[in-house]
Amino acid sequence: MALAAQTAVNAALLLRPVADPPPCPERVVVGVPARDEAAHVGDLVADLRAQRGVPGLEVHVVDDGSTDGTTDVARTAAGGDPRVHLHRAPPPPPGWLGKPAAVQELTRIAAARGAAVLVLVDADVRLEPHAVAASVHLLRTHGLALLSPWPTQLAVGVVERLVQPLQQWTWLDTLPLAWAQRSTRPSLAAANGQLLVLDAAAHAGIGGHRLVAHEVVEDVALARVLRRAGHRTAVADGSGLARCRMYTGATELRAGYGKSLWTALGSPAATVAVLAGLAVVYVLPPAAAVLGRGRTRAWGALGLLGGVASRVVAARVARTPAWPDALAHPVSVLALLALVADSARGHRRGTLSWKGRRLA
């Protein structure tokens, strides 16, 4: 119940963008790293062309070795708009993973264009017309080097609905936001690379993505690097700004999480420790409620109620279904543990890959 209470407190403290942001006076470069995103990039480019309140907006799509016509789709969606620019990313340098290398190219472009803010958006994200202006306003209002407005995670079908809500629930449940929002402690960092808003000078000051070149979970790693350099970073409620269906179906979900869950919390040891703690808190109590007797059963039922309550709060924040999904919370945590084990096994065997590229 204590963690459920923390989830409620975090929901109240979470930074929220204004619905009607003032015009943004700064030059803003929106960068889209895209590899084999022909199915999505056209919709995103259309959303970016429809952004309001950012007269200094430029959109730069960096095609990271796509083979499905991503650039052609983006060009068609651009419709000759002079604000939209298309680029081909050079091959990743030795030691670099594909996405950090593509973002480093976007960093170079932003610097050349004199951008004060660099917004990074994954190609499968959909944006509301005020998303960029509201995000930049929140970044500047709170004096941040990095802002992560968390998009609504769309989930279709049983497997997606079991797993996807845990993405936001995990940090809402475990991260003390009151401390994290004031601190520069790296261990208190959280971020979602689907939508990141960066102070361009701070980002350039740490060498762009150079220090996270090899990181599979480069978004959280970047937030930690910025915090080590003395900058503040924060997550925010992005449910009114953006939405994303991250993976489609069980097979893609397993492959997508498989590439990263083994190190999702900074190291394999930290990931195992946190997830083991979640299992103790959210799986054992329901088991006790079903199998135990007397006081054991009562305490187990209380623990189950706490888990369900925390999921309901997180769902309200994320604008995702709360019922009946929250009732399956213990099963969701077990599914997450299975995905972590699968990811760790793939990492140990050296078989992890994503979009045709092997991962170290």
Tab-separated table of C-alpha atoms in Angstrom:
chain	number	residue	atom	x	y	z
A	1	MET	CA	0.000	0.000	0.000
A	2	ALA	CA	2.960	2.310	0.595
A	3	LEU	CA	3.969	2.113	-3.072
A	4	ALA	CA	0.361	2.690	-4.102
A	5	ALA	CA	0.398	5.845	-2.002
A	6	GLN	CA	3.654	6.913	-3.677
A	7	THR	CA	2.064	6.348	-7.086
A	8	ALA	CA	-0.774	8.681	-6.091
A	9	VAL	CA	1.660	11.323	-4.790
A	10	ASN	CA	3.742	11.069	-7.963
A	11	ALA	CA	0.631	11.466	-10.090
A	12	ALA	CA	-0.114	14.720	-8.267
A	13	LEU	CA	3.483	16.004	-8.562
A	14	LEU	CA	4.013	15.057	-12.213
A	15	LEU	CA	4.836	18.013	-14.451
A	16	ARG	CA	2.031	18.812	-16.865
A	17	PRO	CA	2.136	20.972	-20.003
A	18	VAL	CA	-0.350	23.766	-20.517
A	19	ALA	CA	-3.136	23.202	-23.031
A	20	ASP	CA	-2.623	26.602	-24.680
A	21	PRO	CA	1.117	27.355	-24.648
A	22	PRO	CA	2.484	30.780	-25.585
A	23	PRO	CA	4.297	31.100	-28.917
A	24	CYS	CA	7.829	29.715	-28.837
A	25	PRO	CA	10.338	32.429	-29.779
A	26	GLU	CA	13.290	30.042	-30.218
A	27	ARG	CA	14.592	28.132	-33.194
A	28	VAL	CA	13.526	24.519	-32.715
A	29	VAL	CA	14.823	21.568	-34.699
A	30	VAL	CA	12.653	18.457	-34.547
A	31	GLY	CA	14.709	15.396	-35.401
A	32	VAL	CA	13.219	12.091	-36.515
A	33	PRO	CA	15.637	9.143	-36.607
A	34	ALA	CA	13.921	6.579	-38.837
A	35	ARG	CA	14.862	3.069	-39.895
A	36	ASP	CA	12.295	1.089	-41.896
A	37	GLU	CA	9.429	3.332	-40.764
A	38	ALA	CA	7.515	3.699	-44.028
A	39	ALA	CA	4.323	2.640	-42.261
A	40	HIS	CA	4.544	5.502	-39.755
A	41	VAL	CA	6.779	8.351	-40.849
A	42	GLY	CA	4.249	9.951	-43.200
A	43	ASP	CA	1.718	10.453	-40.410
A	44	LEU	CA	4.367	11.934	-38.137
A	45	VAL	CA	5.598	14.362	-40.797
A	46	ALA	CA	2.004	15.484	-41.294
A	47	ASP	CA	1.646	16.027	-37.543
A	48	LEU	CA	4.859	18.048	-37.448
A	49	ARG	CA	3.767	20.254	-40.327
A	50	ALA	CA	0.579	20.978	-38.347
A	51	GLN	CA	2.393	22.186	-35.219
A	52	ARG	CA	1.212	25.555	-33.898
A	53	GLY	CA	3.056	28.313	-32.074
A	54	VAL	CA	6.590	27.482	-33.234
A	55	PRO	CA	7.488	29.898	-36.040
A	56	GLY	CA	11.142	28.809	-35.862
A	57	LEU	CA	10.335	25.131	-36.414
A	58	GLU	CA	12.401	22.915	-38.698
A	59	VAL	CA	11.872	19.187	-39.227
A	60	HIS	CA	14.796	16.936	-40.134
A	61	VAL	CA	14.179	13.268	-40.923
A	62	VAL	CA	17.326	11.143	-40.872
A	63	ASP	CA	16.860	7.861	-42.710
A	64	ASP	CA	19.051	5.328	-40.940
A	65	GLY	CA	19.655	2.807	-43.714
A	66	SER	CA	16.022	1.984	-44.450
A	67	THR	CA	15.121	-0.557	-47.130
A	68	ASP	CA	11.351	0.022	-47.207
A	69	GLY	CA	11.079	3.435	-48.856
A	70	THR	CA	10.982	5.483	-45.649
A	71	THR	CA	12.523	8.528	-47.322
A	72	ASP	CA	10.068	8.414	-50.239
A	73	VAL	CA	7.102	8.293	-47.850
A	74	ALA	CA	8.520	11.200	-45.824
A	75	ARG	CA	9.103	13.228	-49.001
A	76	THR	CA	5.520	12.707	-50.139
A	77	ALA	CA	4.185	13.695	-46.706
A	78	ALA	CA	6.388	16.817	-46.712
A	79	GLY	CA	4.571	18.064	-49.800
A	80	GLY	CA	7.335	20.531	-50.634
A	81	ASP	CA	7.143	22.217	-47.223
A	82	PRO	CA	10.449	24.155	-46.923
A	83	ARG	CA	10.567	23.432	-43.186
A	84	VAL	CA	10.959	19.692	-43.777
A	85	HIS	CA	14.390	18.322	-44.678
A	86	LEU	CA	15.393	14.744	-45.497
A	87	HIS	CA	18.811	13.221	-44.872
A	88	ARG	CA	20.556	9.892	-45.202
A	89	ALA	CA	22.505	8.881	-42.113
A	90	PRO	CA	26.074	7.719	-42.657
A	91	PRO	CA	26.841	4.178	-41.478
A	92	PRO	CA	27.273	3.994	-37.690
A	93	PRO	CA	30.937	4.430	-36.690
A	94	PRO	CA	32.622	1.492	-34.925
A	95	GLY	CA	31.246	1.133	-31.405
A	96	TRP	CA	28.049	3.053	-32.184
A	97	LEU	CA	24.569	1.598	-32.302
A	98	GLY	CA	22.284	2.788	-35.072
A	99	LYS	CA	19.894	5.111	-33.244
A	100	PRO	CA	22.545	7.017	-31.232
A	101	ALA	CA	24.524	7.487	-34.451
A	102	ALA	CA	21.456	8.837	-36.269
A	103	VAL	CA	20.722	11.193	-33.367
A	104	GLN	CA	24.331	12.374	-33.406
A	105	GLU	CA	23.795	13.356	-37.023
A	106	LEU	CA	20.684	15.264	-35.944
A	107	THR	CA	22.750	16.957	-33.236
A	108	ARG	CA	25.200	18.141	-35.874
A	109	ILE	CA	22.332	19.426	-38.019
A	110	ALA	CA	20.740	21.257	-35.093
A	111	ALA	CA	24.024	22.972	-34.270
A	112	ALA	CA	24.529	24.006	-37.890
A	113	ARG	CA	21.011	25.461	-37.964
A	114	GLY	CA	21.564	27.419	-34.758
A	115	ALA	CA	18.807	25.590	-32.879
A	116	ALA	CA	18.245	26.424	-29.221
A	117	VAL	CA	16.094	23.319	-28.695
A	118	LEU	CA	16.365	19.850	-30.196
A	119	VAL	CA	13.214	17.722	-30.071
A	120	LEU	CA	13.669	14.022	-30.824
A	121	VAL	CA	10.612	12.058	-31.927
A	122	ASP	CA	10.334	8.410	-32.916
A	123	ALA	CA	8.612	7.853	-36.229
A	124	ASP	CA	5.740	5.834	-34.741
A	125	VAL	CA	4.643	8.683	-32.449
A	126	ARG	CA	1.579	10.792	-33.223
A	127	LEU	CA	1.531	14.406	-31.994
A	128	GLU	CA	-1.170	16.899	-31.121
A	129	PRO	CA	-0.828	20.311	-32.830
A	130	HIS	CA	0.398	22.035	-29.630
A	131	ALA	CA	2.827	19.261	-28.610
A	132	VAL	CA	6.111	20.939	-29.551
A	133	ALA	CA	5.221	24.408	-28.241
A	134	ALA	CA	3.873	22.988	-24.968
A	135	SER	CA	6.904	20.761	-24.462
A	136	VAL	CA	9.409	23.561	-25.072
A	137	HIS	CA	7.433	25.836	-22.748
A	138	LEU	CA	7.624	23.202	-19.998
A	139	LEU	CA	11.348	22.682	-20.594
A	140	ARG	CA	12.060	26.396	-20.222
A	141	THR	CA	9.633	27.023	-17.363
A	142	HIS	CA	11.415	24.473	-15.184
A	143	GLY	CA	14.969	25.178	-16.340
A	144	LEU	CA	15.629	21.649	-17.600
A	145	ALA	CA	18.269	20.222	-19.902
A	146	LEU	CA	16.043	17.286	-20.847
A	147	LEU	CA	12.292	16.852	-20.663
A	148	SER	CA	10.567	13.552	-21.371
A	149	PRO	CA	6.819	14.062	-21.931
A	150	TRP	CA	5.597	10.458	-21.675
A	151	PRO	CA	3.225	9.621	-24.543
A	152	THR	CA	0.108	7.525	-24.049
A	153	GLN	CA	1.058	3.930	-24.803
A	154	LEU	CA	-1.560	2.427	-27.068
A	155	ALA	CA	-2.127	-1.293	-26.557
A	156	VAL	CA	-4.328	-3.664	-28.541
A	157	GLY	CA	-4.982	-7.260	-27.564
A	158	VAL	CA	-4.291	-9.206	-24.393
A	159	VAL	CA	-0.486	-9.364	-24.518
A	160	GLU	CA	0.012	-5.676	-25.277
A	161	ARG	CA	-2.457	-4.679	-22.556
A	162	LEU	CA	-0.698	-6.919	-20.050
A	163	VAL	CA	2.759	-5.461	-20.667
A	164	GLN	CA	2.615	-1.959	-22.138
A	165	PRO	CA	1.000	-0.198	-19.137
A	166	LEU	CA	3.948	-1.305	-16.992
A	167	GLN	CA	6.246	1.017	-18.928
A	168	GLN	CA	4.908	4.130	-17.214
A	169	TRP	CA	3.591	2.412	-14.081
A	170	THR	CA	7.086	1.200	-13.116
A	171	TRP	CA	8.569	4.647	-12.542
A	172	LEU	CA	5.328	6.168	-11.233
A	173	ASP	CA	5.295	3.406	-8.620
A	174	THR	CA	8.976	3.331	-7.628
A	175	LEU	CA	10.561	6.729	-8.408
A	176	PRO	CA	10.277	9.404	-5.693
A	177	LEU	CA	9.371	12.295	-7.997
A	178	ALA	CA	9.506	14.947	-5.276
A	179	TRP	CA	13.217	14.208	-4.960
A	180	ALA	CA	13.915	13.292	-8.588
A	181	GLN	CA	12.578	16.585	-9.950
A	182	ARG	CA	14.941	18.633	-7.764
A	183	SER	CA	17.966	16.359	-7.809
A	184	THR	CA	20.714	15.766	-10.365
A	185	ARG	CA	21.351	12.265	-9.005
A	186	PRO	CA	21.770	9.922	-12.019
A	187	SER	CA	19.998	7.005	-10.323
A	188	LEU	CA	16.794	9.079	-10.209
A	189	ALA	CA	16.650	9.590	-13.968
A	190	ALA	CA	13.756	8.398	-16.103
A	191	ALA	CA	13.131	9.067	-19.785
A	192	ASN	CA	11.332	7.755	-22.838
A	193	GLY	CA	13.074	8.210	-26.177
A	194	GLN	CA	9.770	8.287	-28.060
A	195	LEU	CA	9.656	12.033	-27.325
A	196	LEU	CA	12.602	13.937	-25.836
A	197	VAL	CA	13.034	17.706	-25.607
A	198	LEU	CA	16.625	18.873	-25.160
A	199	ASP	CA	18.320	22.154	-24.437
A	200	ALA	CA	20.654	22.137	-27.426
A	201	ALA	CA	23.547	23.824	-25.606
A	202	ALA	CA	23.452	21.381	-22.702
A	203	HIS	CA	23.244	18.440	-25.075
A	204	ALA	CA	26.155	19.722	-27.155
A	205	GLY	CA	28.118	20.362	-23.956
A	206	ILE	CA	28.238	16.642	-23.150
A	207	GLY	CA	29.199	15.756	-26.707
A	208	GLY	CA	25.703	14.998	-27.920
A	209	HIS	CA	25.081	11.262	-27.893
A	210	ARG	CA	28.775	10.419	-27.876
A	211	LEU	CA	28.746	9.087	-24.309
A	212	VAL	CA	25.721	6.872	-24.989
A	213	ALA	CA	26.882	5.607	-28.379
A	214	HIS	CA	26.806	1.962	-27.308
A	215	GLU	CA	23.704	2.107	-25.089
A	216	VAL	CA	20.625	0.119	-26.095
A	217	VAL	CA	18.516	2.156	-23.644
A	218	GLU	CA	20.081	5.412	-24.770
A	219	ASP	CA	17.273	7.672	-23.525
A	220	VAL	CA	17.747	6.887	-19.820
A	221	ALA	CA	21.522	6.770	-20.285
A	222	LEU	CA	21.446	10.271	-21.793
A	223	ALA	CA	19.445	11.603	-18.845
A	224	ARG	CA	22.017	10.118	-16.474
A	225	VAL	CA	24.924	11.666	-18.375
A	226	LEU	CA	23.253	15.077	-18.261
A	227	ARG	CA	22.641	14.703	-14.527
A	228	ARG	CA	26.290	13.774	-13.926
A	229	ALA	CA	27.186	17.019	-15.707
A	230	GLY	CA	25.034	18.945	-13.209
A	231	HIS	CA	21.914	19.376	-15.329
A	232	ARG	CA	18.342	18.657	-14.284
A	233	THR	CA	16.075	16.334	-16.230
A	234	ALA	CA	12.438	15.412	-15.715
A	235	VAL	CA	9.567	13.315	-16.946
A	236	ALA	CA	6.190	14.899	-17.615
A	237	ASP	CA	2.663	13.886	-18.428
A	238	GLY	CA	2.635	13.719	-22.203
A	239	SER	CA	-0.698	11.936	-22.524
A	240	GLY	CA	-2.350	15.051	-23.938
A	241	LEU	CA	0.510	15.663	-26.363
A	242	ALA	CA	1.462	12.359	-27.933
A	243	ARG	CA	0.531	8.727	-28.332
A	244	CYS	CA	2.406	5.701	-29.584
A	245	ARG	CA	1.694	2.065	-30.292
A	246	MET	CA	5.192	0.887	-29.542
A	247	TYR	CA	4.846	-2.748	-30.628
A	248	THR	CA	2.195	-4.612	-32.605
A	249	GLY	CA	1.419	-8.084	-31.329
A	250	ALA	CA	3.202	-10.553	-29.083
A	251	THR	CA	6.043	-11.431	-31.466
A	252	GLU	CA	7.113	-7.839	-32.073
A	253	LEU	CA	6.672	-6.985	-28.396
A	254	ARG	CA	8.935	-9.847	-27.333
A	255	ALA	CA	11.608	-8.867	-29.857
A	256	GLY	CA	11.382	-5.176	-28.981
A	257	TYR	CA	11.689	-5.633	-25.260
A	258	GLY	CA	14.171	-8.432	-25.741
A	259	LYS	CA	16.739	-6.028	-27.139
A	260	SER	CA	16.771	-3.823	-24.047
A	261	LEU	CA	15.184	-5.214	-20.889
A	262	TRP	CA	18.375	-6.936	-19.744
A	263	THR	CA	19.819	-3.489	-19.015
A	264	ALA	CA	16.703	-1.358	-18.703
A	265	LEU	CA	17.639	0.018	-15.274
A	266	GLY	CA	21.285	0.768	-15.977
A	267	SER	CA	22.867	-2.640	-15.428
A	268	PRO	CA	21.767	-6.278	-15.417
A	269	ALA	CA	22.233	-6.444	-11.633
A	270	ALA	CA	20.104	-3.360	-10.967
A	271	THR	CA	17.416	-4.587	-13.341
A	272	VAL	CA	17.233	-7.982	-11.635
A	273	ALA	CA	17.178	-6.402	-8.160
A	274	VAL	CA	14.331	-3.996	-8.940
A	275	LEU	CA	12.227	-6.558	-10.753
A	276	ALA	CA	12.782	-9.124	-8.014
A	277	GLY	CA	11.527	-6.515	-5.567
A	278	LEU	CA	8.443	-5.939	-7.712
A	279	ALA	CA	7.795	-9.673	-7.717
A	280	VAL	CA	8.007	-9.818	-3.934
A	281	VAL	CA	5.662	-6.852	-3.553
A	282	TYR	CA	3.159	-7.586	-6.323
A	283	VAL	CA	3.221	-11.347	-7.001
A	284	LEU	CA	3.664	-12.953	-3.583
A	285	PRO	CA	0.745	-11.112	-1.905
A	286	PRO	CA	-1.844	-12.354	-4.436
A	287	ALA	CA	-0.450	-15.856	-4.013
A	288	ALA	CA	-0.833	-15.481	-0.252
A	289	ALA	CA	-4.367	-14.151	-0.686
A	290	VAL	CA	-5.330	-17.265	-2.639
A	291	LEU	CA	-3.299	-19.947	-0.861
A	292	GLY	CA	-2.814	-18.537	2.634
A	293	ARG	CA	-5.013	-18.651	5.697
A	294	GLY	CA	-6.079	-16.226	8.372
A	295	ARG	CA	-3.798	-13.239	8.791
A	296	THR	CA	-1.573	-14.316	5.888
A	297	ARG	CA	-4.542	-14.262	3.550
A	298	ALA	CA	-5.640	-10.857	4.879
A	299	TRP	CA	-2.187	-9.331	4.356
A	300	GLY	CA	-2.021	-10.891	0.901
A	301	ALA	CA	-5.388	-9.394	-0.036
A	302	LEU	CA	-4.179	-5.988	1.164
A	303	GLY	CA	-1.077	-6.313	-0.995
A	304	LEU	CA	-3.183	-7.273	-4.010
A	305	LEU	CA	-5.415	-4.267	-3.422
A	306	GLY	CA	-2.362	-2.001	-3.291
A	307	GLY	CA	-1.104	-3.277	-6.636
A	308	VAL	CA	-4.467	-2.839	-8.291
A	309	ALA	CA	-4.822	0.653	-6.842
A	310	SER	CA	-1.400	1.733	-8.119
A	311	ARG	CA	-2.227	0.444	-11.607
A	312	VAL	CA	-5.529	2.328	-11.624
A	313	VAL	CA	-3.758	5.579	-10.695
A	314	ALA	CA	-1.125	5.058	-13.391
A	315	ALA	CA	-3.805	4.286	-15.974
A	316	ARG	CA	-5.642	7.511	-15.146
A	317	VAL	CA	-2.425	9.472	-15.672
A	318	ALA	CA	-1.598	7.692	-18.923
A	319	ARG	CA	-5.173	7.826	-20.258
A	320	THR	CA	-5.199	4.068	-20.797
A	321	PRO	CA	-7.836	1.521	-19.725
A	322	ALA	CA	-7.876	0.852	-15.987
A	323	TRP	CA	-10.451	-1.943	-15.971
A	324	PRO	CA	-10.215	-4.868	-16.135
A	325	ASP	CA	-6.485	-4.493	-16.831
A	326	ALA	CA	-5.533	-3.494	-13.276
A	327	LEU	CA	-7.034	-6.690	-11.895
A	328	ALA	CA	-4.448	-8.685	-13.878
A	329	HIS	CA	-1.531	-6.769	-12.368
A	330	PRO	CA	0.201	-9.818	-10.827
A	331	VAL	CA	0.052	-11.547	-14.215
A	332	SER	CA	1.491	-8.411	-15.831
A	333	VAL	CA	4.457	-8.435	-13.452
A	334	LEU	CA	5.037	-12.137	-14.138
A	335	ALA	CA	4.950	-11.423	-17.878
A	336	LEU	CA	7.518	-8.669	-17.390
A	337	LEU	CA	9.790	-11.014	-15.437
A	338	ALA	CA	9.546	-13.558	-18.246
A	339	LEU	CA	10.482	-10.901	-20.808
A	340	VAL	CA	13.478	-9.842	-18.712
A	341	ALA	CA	14.652	-13.449	-18.445
A	342	ASP	CA	14.253	-13.870	-22.211
A	343	SER	CA	16.199	-10.665	-22.856
A	344	ALA	CA	19.001	-11.693	-20.484
A	345	ARG	CA	19.255	-15.075	-22.177
A	346	GLY	CA	19.508	-13.432	-25.609
A	347	HIS	CA	22.161	-11.008	-24.367
A	348	ARG	CA	24.200	-13.812	-22.821
A	349	ARG	CA	24.064	-15.800	-26.062
A	350	GLY	CA	24.777	-12.753	-28.239
A	351	THR	CA	21.659	-13.289	-30.343
A	352	LEU	CA	19.886	-9.952	-29.806
A	353	SER	CA	19.079	-7.889	-32.883
A	354	TRP	CA	16.677	-5.165	-33.999
A	355	LYS	CA	15.656	-4.169	-37.503
A	356	GLY	CA	18.360	-6.261	-39.090
A	357	ARG	CA	21.221	-5.116	-36.871
A	358	ARG	CA	22.954	-7.252	-34.284
A	359	LEU	CA	23.223	-5.757	-30.802
A	360	ALA	CA	26.259	-6.287	-28.595
